[in-house]
Amino acid sequence: MKSLLDVSEIEALFTRSGGEYAFARWGRAISPVVFGVNDETLKVVKGAIEAVCLVSNHHMAETDPELGSNAMFFFFSDWVELLEVPKLDELVPDLAGLVARVTAADANQYRVFRFDEEGAIKACFTFIRMDTHLSDVPAETLALSQAVQMMVLWSDTAFLGASPLAVMEGGGVIVKPEISGLLAACYDAVMPIAANDPSHALRLAARMPKKQ
């Protein structure tokens, strides 16, 4: 039986547009905090993170001993609002430059990762500008997509042509089996927390579920 994803497909998901292979996963429990949403949406976002942690065999915690919260989600209507968030410029290098770049690109989302000494993800800042397109996306779909995208360091071109989610018959959404299988492989205890060699994709492929 064939794997849900072959080696070339896996390698592409972690090969950046510049050609370099770059992978990292979380090296600690994820402690999320969400800004700019109501209590109902907050539950949806945290539920999505819990669901993705479950398929990845990773875990969450109330607080991170070093950072307090290490997975921060910001929902807003205009990028310039980030410049008004107290002390955010201390957490995100060159925040003003980032805001200028994403504004010029008319981007509606952006993620900033921080890494520990071993190369593992230790923090992720997810910025979501609720433009016309994202405002039409159901909260469950948006939250699950964002949770998938912060679980590992994907390529900057991953998911540009296809969503990591699938729509069920009843109208709900789930993480596609090939993506949930890949996340589980990424978090296999014997796999490295960070990798820059494409041979890493071979090891992931060997741990992928097979097609039925």
PDB file of C-alpha atoms in Angstrom, residues 1-163:
ATOM      1  CA  MET A   1       0.000   0.000   0.000  1.00  0.00           C
ATOM      2  CA  LYS A   2       1.144   3.531  -0.776  1.00  0.00           C
ATOM      3  CA  SER A   3       1.695   6.268   1.791  1.00  0.00           C
ATOM      4  CA  LEU A   4      -0.847   9.091   2.016  1.00  0.00           C
ATOM      5  CA  LEU A   5       1.985  11.434   0.995  1.00  0.00           C
ATOM      6  CA  ASP A   6       5.095  10.448  -0.928  1.00  0.00           C
ATOM      7  CA  VAL A   7       8.598  11.695  -0.155  1.00  0.00           C
ATOM      8  CA  SER A   8       8.558  14.459  -2.772  1.00  0.00           C
ATOM      9  CA  GLU A   9       5.241  15.802  -1.477  1.00  0.00           C
ATOM     10  CA  ILE A  10       6.522  15.821   2.108  1.00  0.00           C
ATOM     11  CA  GLU A  11       9.803  17.447   1.087  1.00  0.00           C
ATOM     12  CA  ALA A  12       7.899  20.183  -0.752  1.00  0.00           C
ATOM     13  CA  LEU A  13       5.913  21.037   2.386  1.00  0.00           C
ATOM     14  CA  PHE A  14       9.138  21.916   4.201  1.00  0.00           C
ATOM     15  CA  THR A  15      11.187  23.377   1.347  1.00  0.00           C
ATOM     16  CA  ARG A  16      11.084  27.146   1.342  1.00  0.00           C
ATOM     17  CA  SER A  17      10.731  29.266  -1.769  1.00  0.00           C
ATOM     18  CA  GLY A  18      14.480  29.945  -1.616  1.00  0.00           C
ATOM     19  CA  GLY A  19      15.170  26.223  -2.012  1.00  0.00           C
ATOM     20  CA  GLU A  20      16.333  25.370   1.522  1.00  0.00           C
ATOM     21  CA  TYR A  21      14.780  22.574   3.579  1.00  0.00           C
ATOM     22  CA  ALA A  22      13.744  23.794   7.030  1.00  0.00           C
ATOM     23  CA  PHE A  23      11.739  21.907   9.653  1.00  0.00           C
ATOM     24  CA  ALA A  24      11.009  22.518  13.325  1.00  0.00           C
ATOM     25  CA  ARG A  25       8.374  21.352  15.768  1.00  0.00           C
ATOM     26  CA  TRP A  26       7.419  22.499  19.229  1.00  0.00           C
ATOM     27  CA  GLY A  27       9.837  21.421  21.952  1.00  0.00           C
ATOM     28  CA  ARG A  28       7.484  22.324  24.792  1.00  0.00           C
ATOM     29  CA  ALA A  29       3.807  22.310  25.661  1.00  0.00           C
ATOM     30  CA  ILE A  30       1.690  24.904  23.855  1.00  0.00           C
ATOM     31  CA  SER A  31       0.144  27.588  26.062  1.00  0.00           C
ATOM     32  CA  PRO A  32      -2.133  29.718  23.883  1.00  0.00           C
ATOM     33  CA  VAL A  33      -3.684  33.134  24.427  1.00  0.00           C
ATOM     34  CA  VAL A  34      -6.060  34.856  22.007  1.00  0.00           C
ATOM     35  CA  PHE A  35      -6.634  38.593  21.567  1.00  0.00           C
ATOM     36  CA  GLY A  36      -9.372  40.430  19.714  1.00  0.00           C
ATOM     37  CA  VAL A  37     -12.198  37.871  19.900  1.00  0.00           C
ATOM     38  CA  ASN A  38     -15.212  37.221  22.112  1.00  0.00           C
ATOM     39  CA  ASP A  39     -15.448  34.372  24.592  1.00  0.00           C
ATOM     40  CA  GLU A  40     -17.302  32.129  22.155  1.00  0.00           C
ATOM     41  CA  THR A  41     -14.613  32.470  19.481  1.00  0.00           C
ATOM     42  CA  LEU A  42     -11.912  32.036  22.114  1.00  0.00           C
ATOM     43  CA  LYS A  43     -13.335  28.588  22.913  1.00  0.00           C
ATOM     44  CA  VAL A  44     -13.349  27.733  19.207  1.00  0.00           C
ATOM     45  CA  VAL A  45      -9.680  28.697  18.776  1.00  0.00           C
ATOM     46  CA  LYS A  46      -8.513  26.803  21.852  1.00  0.00           C
ATOM     47  CA  GLY A  47     -10.619  23.811  20.822  1.00  0.00           C
ATOM     48  CA  ALA A  48      -8.942  23.814  17.419  1.00  0.00           C
ATOM     49  CA  ILE A  49      -5.493  23.833  19.012  1.00  0.00           C
ATOM     50  CA  GLU A  50      -6.496  20.968  21.287  1.00  0.00           C
ATOM     51  CA  ALA A  51      -7.726  18.982  18.267  1.00  0.00           C
ATOM     52  CA  VAL A  52      -4.503  19.507  16.318  1.00  0.00           C
ATOM     53  CA  CYS A  53      -2.378  18.668  19.362  1.00  0.00           C
ATOM     54  CA  LEU A  54      -4.373  15.454  19.690  1.00  0.00           C
ATOM     55  CA  VAL A  55      -3.668  14.298  16.115  1.00  0.00           C
ATOM     56  CA  SER A  56      -0.023  15.372  16.512  1.00  0.00           C
ATOM     57  CA  ASN A  57       0.466  13.528  19.814  1.00  0.00           C
ATOM     58  CA  HIS A  58       1.618  16.807  21.341  1.00  0.00           C
ATOM     59  CA  HIS A  59       0.224  18.541  24.423  1.00  0.00           C
ATOM     60  CA  MET A  60      -0.980  21.847  25.843  1.00  0.00           C
ATOM     61  CA  ALA A  61      -0.440  23.545  29.192  1.00  0.00           C
ATOM     62  CA  GLU A  62      -2.037  26.426  31.066  1.00  0.00           C
ATOM     63  CA  THR A  63       1.207  28.399  31.163  1.00  0.00           C
ATOM     64  CA  ASP A  64       4.738  28.243  29.836  1.00  0.00           C
ATOM     65  CA  PRO A  65       7.322  28.569  32.654  1.00  0.00           C
ATOM     66  CA  GLU A  66       9.508  30.889  30.568  1.00  0.00           C
ATOM     67  CA  LEU A  67       7.048  32.954  28.552  1.00  0.00           C
ATOM     68  CA  GLY A  68       3.688  32.541  30.279  1.00  0.00           C
ATOM     69  CA  SER A  69       1.872  32.199  26.951  1.00  0.00           C
ATOM     70  CA  ASN A  70       3.915  30.967  23.991  1.00  0.00           C
ATOM     71  CA  ALA A  71       1.247  30.791  21.267  1.00  0.00           C
ATOM     72  CA  MET A  72      -0.328  34.204  20.783  1.00  0.00           C
ATOM     73  CA  PHE A  73      -3.166  34.807  18.334  1.00  0.00           C
ATOM     74  CA  PHE A  74      -4.103  38.352  17.365  1.00  0.00           C
ATOM     75  CA  PHE A  75      -7.321  39.087  15.444  1.00  0.00           C
ATOM     76  CA  PHE A  76      -7.766  42.643  14.127  1.00  0.00           C
ATOM     77  CA  SER A  77      -9.036  44.699  11.194  1.00  0.00           C
ATOM     78  CA  ASP A  78      -5.948  46.749  10.301  1.00  0.00           C
ATOM     79  CA  TRP A  79      -2.251  45.900  10.554  1.00  0.00           C
ATOM     80  CA  VAL A  80      -1.452  49.270  12.133  1.00  0.00           C
ATOM     81  CA  GLU A  81      -3.356  48.156  15.244  1.00  0.00           C
ATOM     82  CA  LEU A  82      -0.390  45.923  16.134  1.00  0.00           C
ATOM     83  CA  LEU A  83       1.772  48.999  16.724  1.00  0.00           C
ATOM     84  CA  GLU A  84      -0.562  49.933  19.588  1.00  0.00           C
ATOM     85  CA  VAL A  85      -0.237  46.604  21.433  1.00  0.00           C
ATOM     86  CA  PRO A  86       1.848  47.215  24.594  1.00  0.00           C
ATOM     87  CA  LYS A  87       5.305  45.608  24.522  1.00  0.00           C
ATOM     88  CA  LEU A  88       4.599  43.620  21.347  1.00  0.00           C
ATOM     89  CA  ASP A  89       7.628  45.304  19.759  1.00  0.00           C
ATOM     90  CA  GLU A  90       9.739  43.638  22.475  1.00  0.00           C
ATOM     91  CA  LEU A  91       8.492  40.191  21.420  1.00  0.00           C
ATOM     92  CA  VAL A  92       8.490  40.669  17.628  1.00  0.00           C
ATOM     93  CA  PRO A  93      11.709  42.095  16.142  1.00  0.00           C
ATOM     94  CA  ASP A  94      11.235  45.100  13.840  1.00  0.00           C
ATOM     95  CA  LEU A  95       7.487  45.173  14.374  1.00  0.00           C
ATOM     96  CA  ALA A  96       7.121  48.471  12.506  1.00  0.00           C
ATOM     97  CA  GLY A  97       8.966  47.032   9.497  1.00  0.00           C
ATOM     98  CA  LEU A  98       6.817  43.905   9.568  1.00  0.00           C
ATOM     99  CA  VAL A  99       3.615  45.970   9.656  1.00  0.00           C
ATOM    100  CA  ALA A 100       4.835  48.019   6.706  1.00  0.00           C
ATOM    101  CA  ARG A 101       5.682  44.917   4.650  1.00  0.00           C
ATOM    102  CA  VAL A 102       2.454  43.013   5.256  1.00  0.00           C
ATOM    103  CA  THR A 103       0.396  46.157   4.693  1.00  0.00           C
ATOM    104  CA  ALA A 104       2.107  46.744   1.358  1.00  0.00           C
ATOM    105  CA  ALA A 105       1.483  43.100   0.418  1.00  0.00           C
ATOM    106  CA  ASP A 106      -2.183  43.376   1.462  1.00  0.00           C
ATOM    107  CA  ALA A 107      -1.652  40.203   3.540  1.00  0.00           C
ATOM    108  CA  ASN A 108      -4.411  38.896   5.771  1.00  0.00           C
ATOM    109  CA  GLN A 109      -2.237  36.638   7.944  1.00  0.00           C
ATOM    110  CA  TYR A 110       1.335  36.245   9.105  1.00  0.00           C
ATOM    111  CA  ARG A 111       3.205  34.077  11.614  1.00  0.00           C
ATOM    112  CA  VAL A 112       6.396  34.799  13.524  1.00  0.00           C
ATOM    113  CA  PHE A 113       8.210  31.858  15.138  1.00  0.00           C
ATOM    114  CA  ARG A 114      10.825  31.936  17.865  1.00  0.00           C
ATOM    115  CA  PHE A 115      13.177  29.020  18.475  1.00  0.00           C
ATOM    116  CA  ASP A 116      15.201  27.672  21.390  1.00  0.00           C
ATOM    117  CA  GLU A 117      18.899  26.763  21.388  1.00  0.00           C
ATOM    118  CA  GLU A 118      18.161  23.325  19.901  1.00  0.00           C
ATOM    119  CA  GLY A 119      16.107  24.745  17.039  1.00  0.00           C
ATOM    120  CA  ALA A 120      12.699  23.725  18.410  1.00  0.00           C
ATOM    121  CA  ILE A 121       9.764  26.121  18.278  1.00  0.00           C
ATOM    122  CA  LYS A 122       9.367  27.885  21.619  1.00  0.00           C
ATOM    123  CA  ALA A 123       6.854  30.570  20.604  1.00  0.00           C
ATOM    124  CA  CYS A 124       4.573  31.490  17.719  1.00  0.00           C
ATOM    125  CA  PHE A 125       2.790  34.783  17.089  1.00  0.00           C
ATOM    126  CA  THR A 126      -0.130  34.438  14.681  1.00  0.00           C
ATOM    127  CA  PHE A 127      -1.516  37.667  13.229  1.00  0.00           C
ATOM    128  CA  ILE A 128      -4.875  37.540  11.433  1.00  0.00           C
ATOM    129  CA  ARG A 129      -6.332  40.571   9.695  1.00  0.00           C
ATOM    130  CA  MET A 130     -10.041  39.963   9.281  1.00  0.00           C
ATOM    131  CA  ASP A 131     -10.468  41.219   5.734  1.00  0.00           C
ATOM    132  CA  THR A 132     -13.525  40.539   3.564  1.00  0.00           C
ATOM    133  CA  HIS A 133     -12.275  37.061   2.633  1.00  0.00           C
ATOM    134  CA  LEU A 134     -11.480  35.850   6.143  1.00  0.00           C
ATOM    135  CA  SER A 135     -14.632  37.420   7.559  1.00  0.00           C
ATOM    136  CA  ASP A 136     -16.621  35.042   5.338  1.00  0.00           C
ATOM    137  CA  VAL A 137     -14.765  31.969   6.614  1.00  0.00           C
ATOM    138  CA  PRO A 138     -16.531  30.076   9.460  1.00  0.00           C
ATOM    139  CA  ALA A 139     -14.756  30.504  12.800  1.00  0.00           C
ATOM    140  CA  GLU A 140     -14.175  26.736  13.143  1.00  0.00           C
ATOM    141  CA  THR A 141     -12.511  26.544   9.728  1.00  0.00           C
ATOM    142  CA  LEU A 142     -10.306  29.575  10.306  1.00  0.00           C
ATOM    143  CA  ALA A 143      -9.249  28.424  13.774  1.00  0.00           C
ATOM    144  CA  LEU A 144      -8.408  24.870  12.670  1.00  0.00           C
ATOM    145  CA  SER A 145      -6.407  26.108   9.688  1.00  0.00           C
ATOM    146  CA  GLN A 146      -4.396  28.484  11.865  1.00  0.00           C
ATOM    147  CA  ALA A 147      -3.774  25.765  14.449  1.00  0.00           C
ATOM    148  CA  VAL A 148      -2.359  23.433  11.784  1.00  0.00           C
ATOM    149  CA  GLN A 149      -0.089  26.149  10.442  1.00  0.00           C
ATOM    150  CA  MET A 150       1.505  26.887  13.825  1.00  0.00           C
ATOM    151  CA  MET A 151       2.201  23.250  14.775  1.00  0.00           C
ATOM    152  CA  VAL A 152       5.393  22.961  12.723  1.00  0.00           C
ATOM    153  CA  LEU A 153       7.545  25.229  10.593  1.00  0.00           C
ATOM    154  CA  TRP A 154       5.968  24.652   7.188  1.00  0.00           C
ATOM    155  CA  SER A 155       7.351  25.995   3.932  1.00  0.00           C
ATOM    156  CA  ASP A 156       6.281  29.539   3.091  1.00  0.00           C
ATOM    157  CA  THR A 157       4.579  28.026   0.030  1.00  0.00           C
ATOM    158  CA  ALA A 158       2.798  25.168   1.833  1.00  0.00           C
ATOM    159  CA  PHE A 159      -0.988  25.237   1.449  1.00  0.00           C
ATOM    160  CA  LEU A 160      -0.963  28.073  -1.083  1.00  0.00           C
ATOM    161  CA  GLY A 161      -2.687  25.827  -3.599  1.00  0.00           C
ATOM    162  CA  ALA A 162      -4.605  23.507  -1.272  1.00  0.00           C
ATOM    163  CA  SER A 163      -6.024  23.791   2.224  1.00  0.00           C
TER     164      SER A 163
END
